[in-house]
Amino acid sequence: MTAAPVASREAVLETRGLTKAFGGLVAVNAVSLRFLERQPHAIIGPNGAGKSTLVNLLTAHMRPSEGQILCRGVDITRLPAHKMPGLGIGRSYQKTNVFPSFSCFENVRLAAQSRLSTSMRFFRPASSLRDTNAHADEALELCGLSARRHRVAGTMSYGEQRQLEIGMVLATAPQILVLDEPLAGMGVEESELMVALLKDLARRYTLILIEHDMDAVFSIAEVLTVMVNGTMLESGPVEQVRASQAVQDAYLGDGGEVF
Amino acid sequence: MIRLPRSIALPLLALVVLLALFPAYGPLLFPAKHAFLMQKLAGIMILAMLAMSLDLLVGVTGLVSLAHAAFFGLGGYGLALLSPEYEAANLWLVLPATLAGVAAASAVVGWLSIRTSGIYFIMVTLAFGQMGFYLFNDSKGAGGSDGMYIMVTPSLEIAGTALLRLSDKMTFYYVVLALFVGVYFGLRMLLASPFGRVVAAIGVNENRVRGLGFDPDRYKLVAFVIGCTVAGLAGFLAAMQYGFVNPSMLSWHHSGEALVMVILGGMGTLFGPALGAFVFELARYGLESMTEHWLAAMGVFVIVVVLALPKGIAGLLLRLARPRDEGDGS
Ligand SMILES: Nc1ncnc2c1ncn2[C@@H]1O[C@H](COP(=O)(O)OP(=O)(O)OP(=O)(O)O)[C@@H](O)[C@H]1O
Ligand SMILES: [Mg+2]
């Protein structure tokens, strides 16, 4: 699949002049981006560039200081975070954020419950919700944790908890997946599995991927955005951005061949 | 942790059977004190209901409320205020009306407090609790600081025939036992429900729950109302048992004691806080009869138990039941 001309495809998610300041520190500075339907989009940048802050803004985990966010043309800037999964926007966290005392399956089942019209159901056990259980099992299958179904999440390996993190987002039935460094801290083997999964997800969802691992980024993304110090340095088709002099200079520092 | 390990469930069942048979063996073991002990046990079961309902807030949802006794007291005053002076109140009317009142009051208090969190939630609920205390303490209509008597025990009738004679001590004992067991299983069912899973997750990581698409405030409010209403039921039973209510039922000291029962027993486990109520009350009873400095002794006892068992009695039992938690099995 090649990237169609940017303007001709509908943006499922769009930011306009998005800015977030923490006191004097401008973590995200006037970022305008368009994320197109099923076009895998990676955002890279050095530590502290503002990538996670951008994710937090996109998923309403933080309020922007300025600017707008649109989902399929509708302004969602002021919506609370709990409305995001309902709009099809799901996210994972850079720092593993699973429920350690719940079993692996309970974690994804809770996530899958968000598909119900309401979880204000008091009498029958959650284990009797057929569809929810099926969705949860599907998500476990996808993230490769079916064999760990009954494990208490907190006792699983770090890599498995990262997988579970992805499984939980998938269980919410997202259309837009915003993943914050899914490969962070994973071993080589675990990474390979995860990259394969991400490629698969990129075909089925609109994937927005924050990642430091360049090999992974180049094998998955079609569009690449480079952030430095809160500002967008460059954004466009991967090859074009890769060749950009500004990116070479600013991001690669003293001529180091990172790409 | 939906299902208890057998090695815990069976001893708990045995304890309930012991409670159920007490009216049979009590007179043989304690001929002089039997009636007193039966009343004591019923009183402890009522406090255990209070502790379990507080566990739903503190241990499960993460809402450390110091207003809990206020709803317990409100349940008691509900009965006292709705009872006619010289005849029996109709339980069919008085109980639902009282519980509806407690639920409504807790919805208002919860709605106003849940927007705060952490230490501020504790302070706001403390303030609401004390408002409740002074409301009754200073009101002429409710007997002020002297409290009120309930002269005649309410009756439970269908078409003029009494279903249960609640003024009979043994009948009342079994009613309390049934409700105690019922509250435990009711709360367990609640925790296993879709609602319960969300609420338990909020207690672990509220922001993550929000990120998954649930509005934590709504779930916390409903949990708060359910917990407070169960506390109201416990207070209603306490008022029925003693035939008397006074403002100290609502005071924050009483909330604090319930909190100690929850922590002593093991937060978030339901059966732990119920055990905590028994241990706390029996320790109090034992120390009270041994020394006049029992309050200090009680303090030492609580500190020792909490230091020795950071996850409470239930934490110890669960550790013994599953010596090394490798996580497998549910
Ligand atoms: N809640 C916050 N309050 C104050 N400053 C913050 C907050 N969150 C992030 N920052 C600051 O904003 C800047 C951007 O942080 P952010 O976490 O978005 O970077 P990042 O690109 O995700 O970095 P990394 O690659 O290390 O994850 C940093 O200087 C950080 O210290
Ligand atoms: Mg980051």
Short mmCIF file of C-alpha atoms in Angstrom, two decimals, chain B residues 162-304:
data_model
loop_
_atom_site.label_atom_id
_atom_site.label_comp_id
_atom_site.label_asym_id
_atom_site.label_seq_id
_atom_site.Cartn_x
_atom_site.Cartn_y
_atom_site.Cartn_z
CA ALA B 162 -46.57 -11.79 62.21
CA LEU B 163 -43.93 -13.42 60.03
CA LEU B 164 -41.22 -13.03 62.61
CA ARG B 165 -41.24 -11.90 66.21
CA LEU B 166 -38.26 -9.59 66.06
CA SER B 167 -38.50 -8.71 69.74
CA ASP B 168 -37.57 -12.31 70.44
CA LYS B 169 -33.81 -12.35 71.05
CA MET B 170 -33.19 -15.61 69.26
CA THR B 171 -35.26 -14.65 66.22
CA PHE B 172 -33.42 -11.36 66.01
CA TYR B 173 -30.10 -13.19 66.28
CA TYR B 174 -30.93 -15.36 63.28
CA VAL B 175 -32.22 -12.42 61.27
CA VAL B 176 -28.93 -10.63 61.87
CA LEU B 177 -26.95 -13.76 61.01
CA ALA B 178 -28.88 -14.17 57.76
CA LEU B 179 -28.35 -10.54 56.81
CA PHE B 180 -24.67 -10.74 57.75
CA VAL B 181 -24.17 -13.72 55.44
CA GLY B 182 -26.40 -12.08 52.84
CA VAL B 183 -24.42 -8.83 52.86
CA TYR B 184 -21.20 -10.79 52.41
CA PHE B 185 -22.48 -12.74 49.42
CA GLY B 186 -24.26 -9.71 48.03
CA LEU B 187 -21.04 -7.71 48.04
CA ARG B 188 -19.14 -10.64 46.54
CA MET B 189 -21.67 -10.84 43.74
CA LEU B 190 -21.30 -7.12 43.25
CA LEU B 191 -17.52 -7.42 43.01
CA ALA B 192 -17.76 -10.14 40.39
CA SER B 193 -20.21 -8.11 38.27
CA PRO B 194 -19.14 -5.86 35.40
CA PHE B 195 -19.70 -2.93 37.76
CA GLY B 196 -17.54 -4.55 40.44
CA ARG B 197 -14.67 -5.16 38.05
CA VAL B 198 -14.62 -1.50 37.04
CA VAL B 199 -14.79 -0.36 40.65
CA ALA B 200 -12.01 -2.72 41.73
CA ALA B 201 -9.87 -1.46 38.86
CA ILE B 202 -10.51 2.13 39.94
CA GLY B 203 -9.07 1.22 43.33
CA VAL B 204 -5.86 0.09 41.61
CA ASN B 205 -5.42 2.73 38.91
CA GLU B 206 -8.15 5.25 38.31
CA ASN B 207 -6.50 6.95 35.35
CA ARG B 208 -6.08 3.73 33.47
CA VAL B 209 -9.76 2.99 33.97
CA ARG B 210 -10.60 6.39 32.55
CA GLY B 211 -8.33 5.70 29.60
CA LEU B 212 -10.22 2.49 28.92
CA GLY B 213 -13.44 4.44 28.52
CA PHE B 214 -15.13 4.44 31.92
CA ASP B 215 -16.02 7.61 33.79
CA PRO B 216 -14.54 6.84 37.24
CA ASP B 217 -16.59 9.46 39.06
CA ARG B 218 -19.89 7.85 38.14
CA TYR B 219 -18.74 4.42 39.24
CA LYS B 220 -17.27 5.77 42.45
CA LEU B 221 -20.51 7.56 43.26
CA VAL B 222 -22.61 4.44 42.77
CA ALA B 223 -20.17 2.39 44.87
CA PHE B 224 -20.31 5.07 47.55
CA VAL B 225 -24.11 5.00 47.65
CA ILE B 226 -24.22 1.20 47.79
CA GLY B 227 -21.66 1.07 50.61
CA CYS B 228 -23.39 3.78 52.62
CA THR B 229 -26.80 2.16 52.18
CA VAL B 230 -25.47 -1.13 53.56
CA ALA B 231 -24.04 0.87 56.48
CA GLY B 232 -27.53 2.32 56.92
CA LEU B 233 -28.97 -1.19 57.09
CA ALA B 234 -26.42 -2.07 59.78
CA GLY B 235 -27.36 1.05 61.75
CA PHE B 236 -31.04 0.21 61.41
CA LEU B 237 -30.38 -3.25 62.88
CA ALA B 238 -28.26 -1.76 65.69
CA ALA B 239 -31.11 0.58 66.60
CA MET B 240 -33.53 -2.32 66.57
CA GLN B 241 -31.26 -4.40 68.78
CA TYR B 242 -30.66 -1.80 71.48
CA GLY B 243 -33.99 0.00 71.15
CA PHE B 244 -32.04 3.19 71.38
CA VAL B 245 -30.08 5.60 69.21
CA ASN B 246 -27.81 8.48 70.10
CA PRO B 247 -25.57 10.85 68.15
CA SER B 248 -22.35 8.96 68.97
CA MET B 249 -23.46 6.36 66.43
CA LEU B 250 -22.66 8.99 63.77
CA SER B 251 -19.42 10.32 65.17
CA TRP B 252 -16.15 10.10 63.32
CA HIS B 253 -14.69 8.03 66.17
CA HIS B 254 -17.07 5.35 65.13
CA SER B 255 -16.01 5.69 61.47
CA GLY B 256 -12.44 5.41 62.69
CA GLU B 257 -13.18 2.18 64.54
CA ALA B 258 -14.79 0.72 61.45
CA LEU B 259 -11.70 1.74 59.48
CA VAL B 260 -9.49 -0.04 62.03
CA MET B 261 -11.60 -3.18 61.59
CA VAL B 262 -11.12 -2.96 57.82
CA ILE B 263 -7.35 -2.46 58.04
CA LEU B 264 -6.92 -5.05 60.79
CA GLY B 265 -8.88 -7.57 58.77
CA GLY B 266 -7.28 -6.86 55.40
CA MET B 267 -8.49 -4.26 52.94
CA GLY B 268 -10.32 -5.25 49.81
CA THR B 269 -11.04 -8.84 50.85
CA LEU B 270 -14.54 -8.49 52.40
CA PHE B 271 -14.09 -11.55 54.62
CA GLY B 272 -11.06 -9.86 56.22
CA PRO B 273 -12.95 -6.82 57.51
CA ALA B 274 -15.70 -9.13 58.80
CA LEU B 275 -13.05 -11.06 60.73
CA GLY B 276 -11.54 -7.73 61.72
CA ALA B 277 -14.82 -6.74 63.36
CA PHE B 278 -14.84 -9.94 65.41
CA VAL B 279 -11.19 -9.65 66.42
CA PHE B 280 -11.52 -5.97 67.28
CA GLU B 281 -14.68 -6.37 69.33
CA LEU B 282 -13.59 -9.54 71.11
CA ALA B 283 -10.22 -7.96 71.93
CA ARG B 284 -12.03 -4.92 73.27
CA TYR B 285 -14.33 -7.12 75.35
CA GLY B 286 -11.39 -9.14 76.67
CA LEU B 287 -9.23 -6.14 77.51
CA GLU B 288 -12.13 -4.21 78.99
CA SER B 289 -12.69 -6.94 81.54
CA MET B 290 -8.98 -7.23 82.35
CA THR B 291 -7.83 -3.66 82.83
CA GLU B 292 -9.30 -0.23 83.19
CA HIS B 293 -6.55 1.00 80.89
CA TRP B 294 -8.07 -1.08 78.12
CA LEU B 295 -8.02 1.78 75.62
CA ALA B 296 -4.24 1.96 75.79
CA ALA B 297 -4.00 -1.82 75.64
CA MET B 298 -6.30 -1.79 72.64
CA GLY B 299 -4.02 0.71 70.93
CA VAL B 300 -1.00 -1.49 71.55
CA PHE B 301 -2.91 -4.51 70.25
CA VAL B 302 -3.91 -2.74 67.01
CA ILE B 303 -0.40 -1.41 66.42
CA VAL B 304 1.16 -4.84 66.96
#
